[in-house]
Amino acid sequence: MSDRAPAVERWLAWRYLATRQREGFVSFIAIFSLIGVALGVATLIVVLSVMGGFRQQLLGRIIGMNGHVVITAPGGMLQATAELLAKLRETPGVRAVRPALERQALVMANSLTRGVMLRGVRTDDLLTRDIVTKNIVHGELGAFGTKPGVVMGERLRQALNVAAGDKVTLVTHRLNGNGTIAPRYSDYEVLASFMTRRYEFDGALVFVPLDMLQEDLEYGHNAVSSIDLELADPASAPRVAAELRRSLGRDDLKISDWLGLNARFVGALQVERVMMFIILTLIVVVAAMNVVASFTMLVRVKRGSIAILRTMGATPRTIVRAFFLAAAAVGLVGTAVGAALGLLICANMPSVGRLLSAITGASGGGNAEVDFITSMPVRVQATEVGIVVGVAILLSLAAAAYPAWRSTRVDPVEGLRYE
């Protein structure tokens, strides 16, 4: 009998799930409970994946122009000697070392003037910076470093009304021996422009060959304002920064990681992510409560059947397992369907984004900010999907436990009284 018990319990569970004329309303609620669990799980997976995609793009634009670890000097300038650069390259996890010289300046063209941030970089460092090379929208980078030429943000190029090949004048300043400030004018050719879809970069950033900017500012060959380190694993930035502080042991250098430099922004994204997960989990909780309600009603409807089974020798454990399997099946099937639906939507999110844009009329029309929102980037993480599925399964099993326990409270005598 013990070997057949699981089969009997599964058969009873299926019978309880099957629709009958008397308890049809209960089965109707169970079906909608299953749909609720599926929609809740699918919504959680889709929303968390889209938020993950937006987070990845935002952080990519923040740290794409800068390094994962940034080395500066309290006095504003540091000497990027060959020995220092070599030691940084030898640090485990460091993929690229990029010295840079930044200065605020004015750029003039066509009787127009704009305030900009000049960034002097080496040619190889610019050509290996994906956020620039993959977002060139005008001109070419090939001549950068071979002649006095600049690469600027697309919004700045449009504001100055210049094109590739046109001349612009960079106005910097120097300090005279008597303490006065004298302007310095340098002419450069516009080589290309980029569109990162971040306003402070596209509207005010100008790349200049490092050696030429050092010469214009009358700095030495090793003088830079910062050294950016690109890491193989961005998440390891705090650890690498701590290791560099110990290994270099220099008080004249300030070593920061991108997580510390953007702590408020990263923290806000993390809080939003957690709160969204909690809020959307309530959808699954509501569906689980429907499972509790429907199967508690089923227990009351089946009081006579439970009493007959008990008088025929069925143990309370058999009854509990049968109701538990029936209620848990609704949650587990709903979880599986919801996970499959959520992953399917994520796999076709570009088409879904275009459909929503067409329905709502929110097409970007070339506007960078709107295009960024309507692009609906997706980043599906196995860990997040596993957590969502795990939470849904736990809630489903918890919801199945109460009706199963209620089935043990049925007294055979009371159950048969009105049968």
Coordinates of C-alpha atoms in Angstrom, one line a residue:
M1 CA 0.0 0.0 0.0
S2 CA 2.9 2.4 0.8
D3 CA 4.3 1.9 -2.7
R4 CA 1.0 2.9 -4.2
A5 CA 0.4 5.8 -1.9
P6 CA 2.2 8.5 -4.0
A7 CA 0.2 7.3 -7.1
V8 CA -3.0 7.6 -5.1
E9 CA -2.1 11.1 -3.9
R10 CA -1.3 12.2 -7.4
W11 CA -4.6 10.8 -8.7
L12 CA -6.5 12.5 -5.9
A13 CA -4.7 15.8 -6.6
W14 CA -5.7 15.6 -10.3
R15 CA -9.3 14.8 -9.4
Y16 CA -9.4 17.9 -7.2
L17 CA -8.0 20.0 -10.0
A18 CA -10.5 18.6 -12.6
T19 CA -13.6 20.7 -13.2
R20 CA -16.9 19.4 -12.0
Q21 CA -20.3 20.9 -12.1
R22 CA -20.5 21.4 -8.4
E23 CA -17.1 22.9 -7.8
G24 CA -16.6 24.5 -11.2
F25 CA -16.3 28.0 -9.7
V26 CA -13.4 26.8 -7.5
S27 CA -11.6 25.5 -10.6
F28 CA -12.3 28.7 -12.4
I29 CA -10.6 30.6 -9.6
A30 CA -7.6 28.2 -9.6
I31 CA -7.2 28.8 -13.4
F32 CA -7.0 32.5 -12.9
S33 CA -4.7 32.0 -9.9
L34 CA -2.4 30.2 -12.3
I35 CA -2.6 33.0 -14.8
G36 CA -1.9 35.5 -12.0
V37 CA 1.2 33.7 -11.0
A38 CA 2.4 33.4 -14.6
L39 CA 1.9 37.1 -15.3
G40 CA 3.6 38.1 -12.0
V41 CA 6.7 36.0 -12.8
A42 CA 6.8 37.2 -16.4
T43 CA 6.4 40.8 -15.3
L44 CA 9.2 40.5 -12.7
I45 CA 11.6 38.9 -15.3
V46 CA 10.9 41.5 -18.0
V47 CA 11.0 44.6 -15.8
L48 CA 14.2 43.5 -14.0
S49 CA 15.9 42.6 -17.3
V50 CA 14.9 45.9 -18.9
M51 CA 16.1 47.8 -15.8
G52 CA 19.3 45.8 -15.9
G53 CA 19.8 46.8 -19.6
F54 CA 19.2 50.5 -18.8
R55 CA 21.6 50.2 -15.8
Q56 CA 24.3 48.6 -18.0
Q57 CA 24.0 51.3 -20.6
L58 CA 24.0 54.2 -18.1
L59 CA 27.0 52.9 -16.3
G60 CA 28.7 52.2 -19.6
R61 CA 28.3 55.8 -20.6
I62 CA 29.5 57.0 -17.2
I63 CA 32.7 54.9 -17.1
G64 CA 33.2 54.6 -20.8
M65 CA 34.8 58.1 -21.0
N66 CA 36.7 57.5 -17.8
G67 CA 38.6 54.7 -16.3
H68 CA 37.4 52.0 -13.8
V69 CA 40.2 53.3 -11.6
V70 CA 41.3 57.0 -11.8
I71 CA 44.6 58.2 -10.4
T72 CA 45.0 61.9 -9.8
A73 CA 47.2 64.3 -7.7
P74 CA 46.0 66.6 -5.0
G75 CA 47.9 69.5 -6.6
G76 CA 46.1 68.9 -9.9
M77 CA 49.1 67.7 -12.0
L78 CA 51.1 64.5 -11.8
Q79 CA 54.1 63.1 -13.7
A80 CA 53.2 60.0 -15.8
T81 CA 56.7 58.6 -15.9
A82 CA 57.5 55.5 -17.8
E83 CA 58.3 53.7 -14.6
L84 CA 54.9 54.6 -13.1
L85 CA 53.0 53.6 -16.2
A86 CA 54.9 50.3 -16.4
K87 CA 54.1 49.5 -12.8
L88 CA 50.4 50.2 -13.4
R89 CA 50.3 47.9 -16.5
E90 CA 51.8 45.1 -14.4
T91 CA 49.0 45.2 -11.9
P92 CA 46.8 42.1 -12.1
G93 CA 43.4 42.8 -13.7
V94 CA 44.5 46.0 -15.5
R95 CA 43.8 45.9 -19.2
A96 CA 44.8 49.4 -20.3
V97 CA 46.6 52.5 -18.9
R98 CA 45.5 55.8 -20.3
P99 CA 47.2 59.1 -19.2
A100 CA 45.0 62.2 -19.9
L101 CA 45.3 66.0 -19.6
E102 CA 42.1 67.9 -19.0
R103 CA 41.6 71.7 -19.1
Q104 CA 38.6 74.0 -19.5
A105 CA 38.8 76.2 -22.5
L106 CA 36.8 78.1 -25.1
V107 CA 36.3 77.0 -28.6
M108 CA 35.5 79.5 -31.4
A109 CA 34.2 79.0 -34.9
N110 CA 31.8 81.0 -37.2
S111 CA 31.7 83.9 -34.7
L112 CA 30.3 81.4 -32.1
T113 CA 31.9 80.6 -28.8
R114 CA 31.3 77.7 -26.5
G115 CA 32.9 76.6 -23.2
V116 CA 34.4 73.1 -23.4
M117 CA 36.4 70.5 -21.6
L118 CA 39.6 69.7 -23.5
R119 CA 41.0 66.2 -23.0
G120 CA 44.4 65.5 -24.2
V121 CA 44.8 61.8 -25.0
R122 CA 47.3 59.6 -26.9
T123 CA 46.2 58.4 -30.3
D124 CA 46.1 54.7 -29.4
D125 CA 44.1 55.5 -26.3
L126 CA 41.4 57.3 -28.3
L127 CA 41.3 54.6 -31.0
T128 CA 40.8 51.9 -28.4
R129 CA 38.0 53.7 -26.5
D130 CA 34.9 52.0 -27.7
I131 CA 32.4 54.6 -26.6
V132 CA 34.0 57.0 -29.1
T133 CA 35.0 54.8 -31.9
K134 CA 31.7 53.0 -32.1
N135 CA 29.7 56.2 -31.9
I136 CA 31.3 58.3 -34.6
V137 CA 28.5 60.0 -36.6
H138 CA 30.5 62.5 -38.6
G139 CA 34.1 62.5 -40.1
E140 CA 36.8 60.0 -39.4
L141 CA 39.4 59.3 -36.7
G142 CA 42.2 58.2 -39.0
A143 CA 44.2 61.5 -38.9
F144 CA 44.0 62.0 -35.2
G145 CA 47.5 62.6 -33.8
T146 CA 49.2 63.1 -37.1
K147 CA 48.2 66.8 -37.4
P148 CA 46.5 69.5 -35.3
G149 CA 43.0 68.1 -35.2
V150 CA 40.2 67.6 -32.7
V151 CA 37.4 65.1 -32.2
M152 CA 34.3 66.7 -30.5
G153 CA 30.8 65.8 -29.4
E154 CA 28.1 65.9 -32.1
R155 CA 26.0 68.5 -30.2
L156 CA 29.0 70.8 -29.9
R157 CA 29.8 70.4 -33.6
Q158 CA 26.2 71.3 -34.5
A159 CA 26.2 74.3 -32.1
L160 CA 29.3 75.7 -33.7
N161 CA 28.0 74.9 -37.2
V162 CA 31.2 73.3 -38.4
A163 CA 31.9 70.2 -40.4
A164 CA 34.9 67.8 -40.8
G165 CA 37.8 69.8 -42.3
D166 CA 36.7 73.2 -40.9
K167 CA 39.0 75.1 -38.5
V168 CA 38.2 75.9 -34.9
T169 CA 40.2 78.0 -32.4
L170 CA 40.9 76.8 -28.9
V171 CA 41.4 79.5 -26.4
T172 CA 43.4 78.3 -23.3
H173 CA 45.3 80.4 -20.8
R174 CA 48.7 80.5 -19.2
L175 CA 50.1 82.2 -16.1
N176 CA 52.7 84.9 -16.7
G177 CA 55.7 85.4 -14.5
N178 CA 54.2 88.5 -13.0
G179 CA 51.0 86.5 -12.0
T180 CA 48.8 87.7 -14.8
I181 CA 46.8 85.4 -17.0
A182 CA 47.4 85.6 -20.7
P183 CA 45.1 83.8 -23.3
R184 CA 46.6 81.5 -25.8
Y185 CA 45.0 80.8 -29.2
S186 CA 45.6 77.6 -31.2
D187 CA 43.9 76.6 -34.4
Y188 CA 42.8 73.0 -35.0
E189 CA 41.0 71.1 -37.7
V190 CA 37.7 69.3 -37.0
L191 CA 38.3 65.6 -37.7
A192 CA 35.2 63.8 -36.4
S193 CA 32.3 64.0 -34.0
F194 CA 30.7 61.4 -31.7
M195 CA 27.3 60.9 -30.2
T196 CA 27.3 59.0 -26.8
R197 CA 23.7 60.2 -25.9
R198 CA 25.0 61.8 -22.8
Y199 CA 24.7 65.6 -22.9
E200 CA 27.8 66.6 -21.0
F201 CA 30.0 64.5 -23.4
D202 CA 28.2 65.3 -26.6
G203 CA 27.9 69.0 -25.9
A204 CA 31.2 70.0 -24.2
L205 CA 33.9 67.4 -24.7
V206 CA 36.8 67.8 -27.2
F207 CA 39.6 65.3 -27.6
V208 CA 43.0 66.8 -28.5
P209 CA 46.3 64.9 -29.1
L210 CA 48.1 64.8 -25.8
D211 CA 51.5 66.0 -26.9
M212 CA 50.0 68.9 -28.8
L213 CA 47.9 70.0 -25.8
Q214 CA 51.0 69.7 -23.5
E215 CA 52.8 72.0 -25.9
D216 CA 50.0 74.5 -26.1
L217 CA 49.9 74.7 -22.3
E218 CA 53.7 74.7 -22.0
Y219 CA 53.7 71.6 -19.9
G220 CA 56.4 68.9 -19.8
H221 CA 56.1 65.7 -21.8
N222 CA 55.0 63.6 -18.7
A223 CA 52.6 66.2 -17.2
V224 CA 49.0 64.9 -17.1
S225 CA 46.0 65.6 -14.9
S226 CA 45.0 61.9 -14.5
I227 CA 45.7 58.3 -15.4
D228 CA 42.7 56.1 -16.2
L229 CA 42.9 52.4 -15.7
E230 CA 40.6 50.1 -17.7
L231 CA 40.0 46.7 -15.9
A232 CA 39.0 43.4 -17.3
D233 CA 36.4 43.2 -14.5
P234 CA 34.8 46.6 -13.6
A235 CA 33.4 45.1 -10.4
S236 CA 36.9 44.5 -9.1
A237 CA 37.7 48.3 -9.2
P238 CA 37.6 48.8 -5.4
R239 CA 39.9 45.8 -4.9
V240 CA 42.4 47.0 -7.5
A241 CA 42.4 50.5 -6.2
A242 CA 43.1 49.2 -2.7
E243 CA 46.0 47.1 -4.0
L244 CA 47.5 50.1 -5.9
R245 CA 47.4 52.2 -2.7
R246 CA 49.4 49.6 -0.9
S247 CA 51.8 48.8 -3.7
L248 CA 52.5 52.4 -4.8
G249 CA 52.6 53.8 -1.3
R250 CA 52.6 57.4 -2.6
D251 CA 50.9 60.1 -0.6
D252 CA 51.0 62.4 -3.6
L253 CA 48.6 60.3 -5.6
K254 CA 44.9 59.9 -5.1
I255 CA 43.5 56.6 -6.3
S256 CA 39.7 56.4 -6.8
D257 CA 37.4 53.7 -8.3
W258 CA 34.4 54.3 -10.4
L259 CA 32.0 52.9 -7.8
G260 CA 33.2 55.5 -5.2
L261 CA 33.2 58.3 -7.7
N262 CA 29.6 57.6 -8.7
A263 CA 28.4 56.2 -5.3
R264 CA 25.1 58.2 -5.2
F265 CA 24.1 57.4 -8.7
V266 CA 25.0 53.7 -8.4
G267 CA 23.2 53.5 -5.0
A268 CA 20.1 55.1 -6.4
L269 CA 20.0 52.5 -9.2
Q270 CA 20.4 49.7 -6.7
V271 CA 17.7 51.0 -4.4
E272 CA 15.3 51.4 -7.3
R273 CA 16.1 47.9 -8.4
V274 CA 15.4 46.4 -5.0
M275 CA 12.2 48.4 -4.5
M276 CA 10.9 47.5 -8.0
F277 CA 11.5 43.8 -7.1
I278 CA 9.6 44.1 -3.9
I279 CA 6.7 45.9 -5.4
L280 CA 6.3 43.6 -8.4
T281 CA 6.6 40.5 -6.1
L282 CA 3.3 41.7 -4.6
I283 CA 1.7 40.6 -7.9
V284 CA 2.8 37.0 -7.2
V285 CA 1.7 37.3 -3.6
V286 CA -1.8 38.3 -4.6
A287 CA -1.9 35.4 -7.0
A288 CA -0.7 33.1 -4.2
M289 CA -3.5 34.4 -2.0
N290 CA -6.0 33.4 -4.7
V291 CA -4.6 29.9 -4.6
V292 CA -5.1 29.9 -0.8
A293 CA -8.7 31.1 -1.2
S294 CA -9.7 28.8 -4.0
F295 CA -8.3 25.6 -2.4
T296 CA -9.6 26.5 1.0
M297 CA -13.1 26.7 -0.7
L298 CA -12.3 23.3 -2.4
V299 CA -11.6 21.7 1.0
R300 CA -15.0 22.9 2.3
V301 CA -16.7 21.6 -0.9
K302 CA -14.9 18.2 -0.6
R303 CA -15.7 17.7 3.1
G304 CA -17.9 14.7 2.2
S305 CA -15.3 13.1 -0.1
I306 CA -12.5 13.6 2.5
A307 CA -14.7 12.0 5.2
I308 CA -15.4 9.0 2.9
L309 CA -11.7 8.6 2.2
R310 CA -10.9 8.7 5.9
T311 CA -13.5 6.0 6.7
M312 CA -12.0 3.9 3.9
G313 CA -8.6 3.9 5.6
A314 CA -6.9 6.9 4.0
T315 CA -4.5 8.5 6.4
P316 CA -4.4 12.2 7.2
R317 CA -1.0 12.3 5.5
T318 CA -2.5 11.1 2.3
I319 CA -5.2 13.7 2.3
V320 CA -2.7 16.5 3.1
R321 CA -0.4 15.4 0.3
A322 CA -3.2 15.3 -2.2
F323 CA -4.4 18.8 -1.5
F324 CA -0.8 20.1 -1.2
L325 CA 0.1 18.6 -4.6
A326 CA -3.1 20.1 -6.2
A327 CA -2.5 23.6 -4.8
A328 CA 1.3 23.5 -5.4
A329 CA 0.7 22.4 -9.0
V330 CA -1.1 25.6 -9.8
G331 CA 1.8 27.7 -8.5
L332 CA 4.5 25.6 -10.0
V333 CA 2.9 25.4 -13.5
G334 CA 2.2 29.2 -13.3
T335 CA 5.8 29.8 -12.4
A336 CA 7.1 27.7 -15.3
V337 CA 4.7 29.4 -17.8
G338 CA 5.6 32.8 -16.5
A339 CA 9.3 32.2 -16.7
A340 CA 9.0 31.0 -20.3
L341 CA 6.8 33.9 -21.2
G342 CA 9.1 36.5 -19.6
L343 CA 12.2 35.1 -21.3
L344 CA 10.3 35.0 -24.6
I345 CA 9.4 38.7 -24.3
C346 CA 13.0 39.6 -23.4
A347 CA 14.3 37.7 -26.4
N348 CA 12.0 39.8 -28.6
M349 CA 12.2 43.0 -26.7
P350 CA 13.4 45.1 -29.7
S351 CA 10.3 44.2 -31.6
V352 CA 8.2 44.9 -28.5
G353 CA 9.8 48.3 -28.1
R354 CA 9.1 49.2 -31.7
L355 CA 5.5 48.1 -31.3
L356 CA 5.0 50.1 -28.2
S357 CA 6.7 53.2 -29.8
A358 CA 4.3 52.9 -32.8
I359 CA 1.3 52.5 -30.5
T360 CA 2.2 55.4 -28.2
G361 CA 3.7 57.6 -30.9
A362 CA 6.9 57.9 -28.8
S363 CA 9.3 57.4 -31.6
G364 CA 12.6 59.2 -31.0
G365 CA 12.8 60.7 -34.5
G366 CA 16.6 61.1 -34.1
N367 CA 16.4 62.5 -30.6
A368 CA 19.1 60.8 -28.6
E369 CA 17.4 60.9 -25.2
V370 CA 14.1 59.6 -26.5
D371 CA 15.8 56.9 -28.6
F372 CA 17.6 55.8 -25.5
I373 CA 14.3 55.2 -23.7
T374 CA 12.5 53.6 -26.6
S375 CA 15.4 51.3 -27.5
M376 CA 14.3 49.0 -24.5
P377 CA 17.7 47.5 -23.8
V378 CA 17.6 44.1 -22.1
R379 CA 20.1 42.3 -19.9
V380 CA 18.9 38.9 -18.7
Q381 CA 20.8 37.6 -15.8
A382 CA 20.5 34.0 -14.8
T383 CA 20.9 34.9 -11.1
E384 CA 17.9 37.3 -11.2
V385 CA 15.8 34.8 -13.1
G386 CA 16.7 32.1 -10.6
I387 CA 15.8 34.4 -7.7
V388 CA 12.4 35.3 -9.3
V389 CA 11.6 31.7 -9.9
G390 CA 12.7 30.7 -6.5
V391 CA 10.6 33.3 -4.8
A392 CA 7.6 32.3 -6.8
I393 CA 8.0 28.7 -6.0
L394 CA 8.4 29.4 -2.3
L395 CA 5.2 31.6 -2.3
S396 CA 3.4 28.9 -4.2
L397 CA 4.4 26.2 -1.7
A398 CA 3.5 28.4 1.2
A399 CA 0.1 29.1 -0.3
A400 CA -0.4 25.3 -0.8
A401 CA 0.4 24.5 2.8
Y402 CA -2.7 26.2 4.4
P403 CA -5.4 24.4 2.4
A404 CA -3.6 21.1 2.9
W405 CA -3.5 21.7 6.7
R406 CA -7.2 22.6 6.6
S407 CA -8.0 19.3 5.0
T408 CA -6.8 17.5 8.2
R409 CA -9.3 19.4 10.3
V410 CA -12.3 17.7 8.6
D411 CA -14.0 15.4 11.1
P412 CA -15.3 12.3 9.2
V413 CA -18.5 12.3 11.3
E414 CA -19.3 15.9 10.6
G415 CA -18.3 15.5 7.0
L416 CA -20.8 12.6 6.5
R417 CA -23.6 14.1 8.4
Y418 CA -25.3 15.8 5.4
E419 CA -24.1 13.4 2.7

